[in-house]
Coordinates of C-alpha atoms and ligand atoms in Angstrom, one line a residue:
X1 CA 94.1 136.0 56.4
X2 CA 91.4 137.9 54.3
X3 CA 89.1 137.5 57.1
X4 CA 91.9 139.0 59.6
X5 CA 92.8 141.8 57.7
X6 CA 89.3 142.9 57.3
X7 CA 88.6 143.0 61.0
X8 CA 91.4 144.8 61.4
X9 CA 90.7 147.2 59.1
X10 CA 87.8 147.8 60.3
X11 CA 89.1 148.0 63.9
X12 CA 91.6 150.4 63.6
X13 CA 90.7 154.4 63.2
X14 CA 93.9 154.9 61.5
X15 CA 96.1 153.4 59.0
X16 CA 97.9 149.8 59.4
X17 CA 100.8 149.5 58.1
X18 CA 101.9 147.1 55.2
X19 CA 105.0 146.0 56.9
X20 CA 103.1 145.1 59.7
X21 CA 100.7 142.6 57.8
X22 CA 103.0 141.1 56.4
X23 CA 105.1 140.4 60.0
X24 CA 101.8 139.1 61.5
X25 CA 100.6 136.7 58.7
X26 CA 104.2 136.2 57.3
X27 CA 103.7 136.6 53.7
X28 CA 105.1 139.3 50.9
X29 CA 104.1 142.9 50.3
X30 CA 102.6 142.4 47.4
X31 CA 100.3 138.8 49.0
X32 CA 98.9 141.3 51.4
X33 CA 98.0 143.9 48.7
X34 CA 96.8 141.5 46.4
X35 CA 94.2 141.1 49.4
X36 CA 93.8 144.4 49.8
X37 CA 92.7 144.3 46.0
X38 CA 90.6 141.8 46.2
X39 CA 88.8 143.8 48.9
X40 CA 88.0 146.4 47.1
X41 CA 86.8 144.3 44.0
X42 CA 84.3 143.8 46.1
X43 CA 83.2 147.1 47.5
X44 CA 85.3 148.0 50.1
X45 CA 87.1 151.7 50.0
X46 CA 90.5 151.2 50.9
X47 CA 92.6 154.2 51.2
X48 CA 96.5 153.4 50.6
X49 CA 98.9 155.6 51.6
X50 CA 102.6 155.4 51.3
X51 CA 104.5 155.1 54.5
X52 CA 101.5 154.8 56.3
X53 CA 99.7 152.0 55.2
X54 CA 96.2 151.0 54.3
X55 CA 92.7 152.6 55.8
X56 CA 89.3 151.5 55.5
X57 CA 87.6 154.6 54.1
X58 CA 83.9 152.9 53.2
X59 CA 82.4 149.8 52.9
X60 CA 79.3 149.2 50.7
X61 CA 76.9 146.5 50.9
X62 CA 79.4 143.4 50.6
X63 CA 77.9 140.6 51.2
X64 CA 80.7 137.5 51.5
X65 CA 81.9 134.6 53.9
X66 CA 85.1 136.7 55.0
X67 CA 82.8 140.0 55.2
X68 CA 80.3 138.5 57.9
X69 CA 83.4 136.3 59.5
X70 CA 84.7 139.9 60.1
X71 CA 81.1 141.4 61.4
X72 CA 80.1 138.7 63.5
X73 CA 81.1 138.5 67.5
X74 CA 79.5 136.1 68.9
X75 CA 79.8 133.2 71.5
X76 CA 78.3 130.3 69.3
X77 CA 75.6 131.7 67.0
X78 CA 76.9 132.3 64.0
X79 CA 80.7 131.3 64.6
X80 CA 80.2 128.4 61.9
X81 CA 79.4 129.8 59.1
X82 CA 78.3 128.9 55.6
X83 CA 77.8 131.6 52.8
X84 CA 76.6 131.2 49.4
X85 CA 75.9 133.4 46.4
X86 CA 72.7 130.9 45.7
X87 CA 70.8 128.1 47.3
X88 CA 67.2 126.5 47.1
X89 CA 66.3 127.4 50.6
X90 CA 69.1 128.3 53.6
X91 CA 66.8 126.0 55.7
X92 CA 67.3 122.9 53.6
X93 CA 70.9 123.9 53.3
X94 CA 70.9 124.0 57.3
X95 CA 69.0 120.5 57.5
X96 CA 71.8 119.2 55.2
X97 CA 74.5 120.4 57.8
X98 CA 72.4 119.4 60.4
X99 CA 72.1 115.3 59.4
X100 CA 75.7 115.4 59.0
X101 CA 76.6 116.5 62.2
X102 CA 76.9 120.1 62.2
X103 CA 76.9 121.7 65.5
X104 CA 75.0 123.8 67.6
X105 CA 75.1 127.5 66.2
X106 CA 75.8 127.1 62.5
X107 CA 74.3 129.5 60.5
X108 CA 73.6 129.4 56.8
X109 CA 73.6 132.9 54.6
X110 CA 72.5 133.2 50.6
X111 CA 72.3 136.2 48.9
X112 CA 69.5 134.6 46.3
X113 CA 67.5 132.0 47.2
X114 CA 65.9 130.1 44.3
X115 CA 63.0 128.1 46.2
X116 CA 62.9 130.6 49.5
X117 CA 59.7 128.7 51.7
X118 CA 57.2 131.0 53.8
X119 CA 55.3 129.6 56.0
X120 CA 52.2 127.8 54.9
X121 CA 53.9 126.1 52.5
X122 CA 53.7 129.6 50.6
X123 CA 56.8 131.1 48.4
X124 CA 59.2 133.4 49.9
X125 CA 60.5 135.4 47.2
X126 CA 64.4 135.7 47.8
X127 CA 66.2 137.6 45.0
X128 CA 69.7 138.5 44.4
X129 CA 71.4 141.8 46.6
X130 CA 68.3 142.9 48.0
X131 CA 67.6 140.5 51.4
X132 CA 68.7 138.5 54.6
X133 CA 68.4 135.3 53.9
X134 CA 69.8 133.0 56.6
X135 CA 68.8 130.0 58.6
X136 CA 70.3 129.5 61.8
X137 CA 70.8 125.9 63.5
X138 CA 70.2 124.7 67.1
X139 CA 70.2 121.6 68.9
X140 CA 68.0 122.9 72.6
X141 CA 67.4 120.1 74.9
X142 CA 64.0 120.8 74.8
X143 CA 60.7 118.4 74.2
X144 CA 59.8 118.8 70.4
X145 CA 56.2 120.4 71.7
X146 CA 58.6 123.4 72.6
X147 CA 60.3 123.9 69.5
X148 CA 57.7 126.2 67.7
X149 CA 58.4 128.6 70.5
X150 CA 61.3 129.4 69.6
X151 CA 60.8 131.8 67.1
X152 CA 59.8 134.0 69.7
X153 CA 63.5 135.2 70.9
X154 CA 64.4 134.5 67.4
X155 CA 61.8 137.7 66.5
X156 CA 63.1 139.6 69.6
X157 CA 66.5 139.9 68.3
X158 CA 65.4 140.4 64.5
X159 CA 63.3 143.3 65.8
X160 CA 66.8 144.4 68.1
X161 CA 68.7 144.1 65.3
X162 CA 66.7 146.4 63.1
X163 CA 66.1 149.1 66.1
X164 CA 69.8 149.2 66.8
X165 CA 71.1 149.2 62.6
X166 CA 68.6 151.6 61.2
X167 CA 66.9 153.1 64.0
X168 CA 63.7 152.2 63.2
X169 CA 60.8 151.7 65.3
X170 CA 60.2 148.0 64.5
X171 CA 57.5 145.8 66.1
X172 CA 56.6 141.9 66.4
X173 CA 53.3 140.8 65.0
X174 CA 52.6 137.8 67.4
X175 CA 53.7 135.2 66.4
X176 CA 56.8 136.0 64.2
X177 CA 56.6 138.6 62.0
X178 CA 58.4 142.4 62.4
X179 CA 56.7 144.7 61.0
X180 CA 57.6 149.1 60.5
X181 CA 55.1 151.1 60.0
X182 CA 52.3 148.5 59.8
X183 CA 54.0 146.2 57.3
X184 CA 55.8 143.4 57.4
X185 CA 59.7 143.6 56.9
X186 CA 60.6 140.0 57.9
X187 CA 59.3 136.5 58.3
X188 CA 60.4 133.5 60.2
X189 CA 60.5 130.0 59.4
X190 CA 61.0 127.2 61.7
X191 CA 61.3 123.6 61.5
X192 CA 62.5 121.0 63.2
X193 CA 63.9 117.2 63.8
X194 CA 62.2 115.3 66.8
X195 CA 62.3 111.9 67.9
X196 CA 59.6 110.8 70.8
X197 CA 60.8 113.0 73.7
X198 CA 63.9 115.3 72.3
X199 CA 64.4 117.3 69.7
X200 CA 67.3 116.5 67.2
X201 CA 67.2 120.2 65.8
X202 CA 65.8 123.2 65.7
X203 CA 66.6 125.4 61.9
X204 CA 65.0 129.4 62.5
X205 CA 64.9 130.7 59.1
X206 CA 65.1 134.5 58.7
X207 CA 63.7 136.5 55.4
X208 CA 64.3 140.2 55.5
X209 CA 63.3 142.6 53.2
X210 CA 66.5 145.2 53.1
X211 CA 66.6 146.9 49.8
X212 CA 64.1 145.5 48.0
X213 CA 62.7 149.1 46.4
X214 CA 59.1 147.6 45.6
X215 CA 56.7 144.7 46.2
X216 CA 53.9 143.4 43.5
X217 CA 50.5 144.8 43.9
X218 CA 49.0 141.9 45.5
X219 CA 51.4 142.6 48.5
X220 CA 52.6 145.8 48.6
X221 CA 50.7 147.1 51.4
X222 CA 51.5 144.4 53.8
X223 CA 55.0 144.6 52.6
X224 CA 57.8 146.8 53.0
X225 CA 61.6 146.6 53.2
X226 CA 64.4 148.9 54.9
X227 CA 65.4 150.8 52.0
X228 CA 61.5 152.0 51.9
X229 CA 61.5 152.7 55.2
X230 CA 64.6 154.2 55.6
X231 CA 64.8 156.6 52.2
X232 CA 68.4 154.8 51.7
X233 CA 70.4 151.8 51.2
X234 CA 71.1 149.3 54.3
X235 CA 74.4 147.0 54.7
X236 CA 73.1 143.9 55.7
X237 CA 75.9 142.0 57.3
X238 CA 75.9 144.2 60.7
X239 CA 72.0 143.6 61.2
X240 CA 72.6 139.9 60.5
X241 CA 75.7 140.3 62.9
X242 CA 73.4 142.4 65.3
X243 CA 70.8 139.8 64.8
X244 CA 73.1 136.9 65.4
X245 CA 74.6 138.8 68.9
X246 CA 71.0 139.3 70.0
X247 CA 69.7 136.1 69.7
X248 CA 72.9 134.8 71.7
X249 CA 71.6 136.9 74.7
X250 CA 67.6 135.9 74.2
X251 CA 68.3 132.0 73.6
X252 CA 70.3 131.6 76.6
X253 CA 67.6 133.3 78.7
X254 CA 64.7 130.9 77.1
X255 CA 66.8 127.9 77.9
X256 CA 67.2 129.3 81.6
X257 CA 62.9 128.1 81.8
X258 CA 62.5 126.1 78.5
X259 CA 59.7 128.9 78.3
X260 CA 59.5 132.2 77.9
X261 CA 59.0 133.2 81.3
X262 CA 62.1 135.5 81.1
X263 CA 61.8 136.7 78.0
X264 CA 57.9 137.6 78.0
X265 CA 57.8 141.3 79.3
X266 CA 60.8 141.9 76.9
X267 CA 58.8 140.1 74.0
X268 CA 55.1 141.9 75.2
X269 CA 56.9 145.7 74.8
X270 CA 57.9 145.0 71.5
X271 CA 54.5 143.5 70.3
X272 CA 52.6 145.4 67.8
X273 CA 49.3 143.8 68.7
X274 CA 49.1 144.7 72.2
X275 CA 45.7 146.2 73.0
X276 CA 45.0 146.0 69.7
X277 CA 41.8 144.6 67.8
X278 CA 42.7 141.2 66.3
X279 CA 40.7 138.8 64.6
X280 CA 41.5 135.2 65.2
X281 CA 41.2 133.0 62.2
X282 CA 40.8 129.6 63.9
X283 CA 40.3 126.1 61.3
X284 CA 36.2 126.1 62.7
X285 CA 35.7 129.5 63.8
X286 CA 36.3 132.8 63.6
X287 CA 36.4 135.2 66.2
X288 CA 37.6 138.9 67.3
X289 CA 38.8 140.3 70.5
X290 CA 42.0 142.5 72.5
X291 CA 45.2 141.2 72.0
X292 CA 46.8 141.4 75.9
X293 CA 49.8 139.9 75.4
X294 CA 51.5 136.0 75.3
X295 CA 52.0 134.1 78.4
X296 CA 55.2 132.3 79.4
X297 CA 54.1 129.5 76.9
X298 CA 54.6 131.9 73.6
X299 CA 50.3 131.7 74.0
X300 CA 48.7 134.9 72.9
X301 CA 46.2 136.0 75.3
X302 CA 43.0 137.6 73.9
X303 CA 40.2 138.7 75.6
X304 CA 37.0 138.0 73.2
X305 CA 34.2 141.1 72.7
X306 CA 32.4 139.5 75.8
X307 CA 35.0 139.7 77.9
X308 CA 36.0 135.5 77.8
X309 CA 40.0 135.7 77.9
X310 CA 40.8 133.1 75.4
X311 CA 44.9 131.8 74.6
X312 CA 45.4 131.6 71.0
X313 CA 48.6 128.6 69.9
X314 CA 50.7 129.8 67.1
X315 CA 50.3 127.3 64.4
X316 CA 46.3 126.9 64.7
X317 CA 45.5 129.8 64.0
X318 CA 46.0 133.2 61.9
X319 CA 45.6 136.3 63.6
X320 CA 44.9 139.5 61.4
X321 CA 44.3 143.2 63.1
X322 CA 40.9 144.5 62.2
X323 CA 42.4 147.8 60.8
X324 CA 44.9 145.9 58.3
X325 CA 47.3 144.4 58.8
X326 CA 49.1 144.2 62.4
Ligands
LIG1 C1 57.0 133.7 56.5 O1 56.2 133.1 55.7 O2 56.7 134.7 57.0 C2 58.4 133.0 56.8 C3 59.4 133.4 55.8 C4 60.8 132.8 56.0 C5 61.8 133.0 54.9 C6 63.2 132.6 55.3 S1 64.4 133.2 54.2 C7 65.6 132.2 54.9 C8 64.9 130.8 55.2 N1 64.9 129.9 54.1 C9 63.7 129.7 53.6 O3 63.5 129.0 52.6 N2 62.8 130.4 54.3 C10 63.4 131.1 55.4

């Protein structure tokens, strides 16, 4: 019912009125205000007036299971949905879900995270009211050498997400990292379950910086946040919901292929390396070149100071922009 009456609130222009919540859910006056209080105890502005009913004046950074029930409209990704003040890691959580059957779409949210992974096996530093932290589960019918490409829609629709929520001008750095303004604003995480030929599960786990107002010295100019960006404070459940609707859209299209044949002019206009110096940290060598663009295979394509076009796999190597950091 909490869930309900917040989407409706947030529906309607004007007032609801309190006689008609309590026809449509069938309970007292004073059950629907007690909701209505409960609301605002957690940040919501609710205007009540008498004879007219109750009007959602402001909402403020709430971040709960009934708050992003109410944001989300999606198909499948997200519709499950598992929120927590604090977990270890959202992708454990989601590989918990996902050995006990959970299904296609479920998506984990903390507000704190207390061992948040990078990739690398580095730390991902995940404090309270500050970031996205979500891990999202699928189950593609794909062959597990296919799986790590799928991060690759998943950094289409971050990057969407952000355009379309703050308006700014955010970029992929190849292969899954959006970056604004040359720093990095969000990382992705995948992992998955395989057996010899299929893939159990896929988990795509999302770090954003939102409101995080500044980073240590060691990483403060790769890293950046909304709220730096921005000059002001970001609600985070309509970029996870814009994040969630997004992804919907790209996923289906990769699973059209089981490549990202119809995804990869999308993905190439939103890359921040394109035609751009990079320097390709591979395990033996080390080399620098022009960034082109990735083929239908998530492949970066790089064509080397003497003009050799090489394909770079995500994974092998790391790949660093001579001026800094994109
Ligand atoms: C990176 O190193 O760039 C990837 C960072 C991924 C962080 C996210 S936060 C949600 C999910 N849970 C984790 O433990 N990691 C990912």
């Amino acid at each position: 019912m909490k869930t309900e009456i917040l989407r409706m609130l947030k529906e309607t222009e004007g007032y609801i009125s309190g006689q008609f919540l309590c026809e449509k859910f069938g309970v007292s006056r004073t059950a629907v205000w007690k909701v209505i209080r409960q609301l605002e105890s957690e940040g919501y502005e609710i205007e009540a007036v008498r004879n007219r009913g109750y009007r959602l004046r402001m909402a403020g950074d709430v971040m709960t299971q009934e708050e992003l029930a109410s944001t989300i409209n999606t198909r499948w990704a997200g519709r499950s949905l598992l929120y927590m003040d604090e977990v270890d890691s959202t992708n454990n959580l989601i590989k918990q879900l996902a050995e006990q059957g959970a299904g296609h779409g479920t998506l984990a949210v903390a507000d704190a995270q207390t061992g948040g992974k990078g990739r690398r096996g580095r730390v991902w530093q995940s404090p309270h009211g500050v970031g996205i932290w979500m891990s999202l589960l699928t189950r593609p019918e794909l062959l597990p050498e296919k799986a790590s490409m799928m991060t690759l829609p998943a950094a289409m629709a971050v990057a969407d997400a952000i355009r379309e929520t703050t308006g700014l001008d955010s970029m992929i750095k190849w292969p899954n990292d959006i970056v604004v303004g040359g720093k990095k604003v969000c990382g992705i995480l995948t992992e998955m379950s395989a057996e010899v030929g299929a893939i159990n599960y896929v988990v795509t786990g999302i770090g954003i910086n939102v409101n995080t107002e500044a980073f240590p010295d060691d990483i403060k100019d790769i890293a950046t946040s909304l709220l730096i960006e921005t000059g002001k404070r970001v609600r985070r459940s309509p970029i996870i919901a814009a994040t969630m609707a997004a992804y919907e859209r790209y996923y289906d299209l990769f699973m059209e292929h089981g490549d990202m044949t119809a995804l990869m002019d999308d993905y190439n206009a939103r890359l921040a390396n394109r035609d751009r110096g990079v320097r390709v940290l591979a395990p033996e060598h080390e080399y620098t070149g022009t960034a082109l663009g990735i083929d239908e295979n998530g492949l970066l394509i790089v064509r080397t100071e003497d003009g050799e076009i090489r394909k770079v796999l995500s994974g092998e190597v790391s790949v660093r922009g001579i001026y800094g950091y994109v």
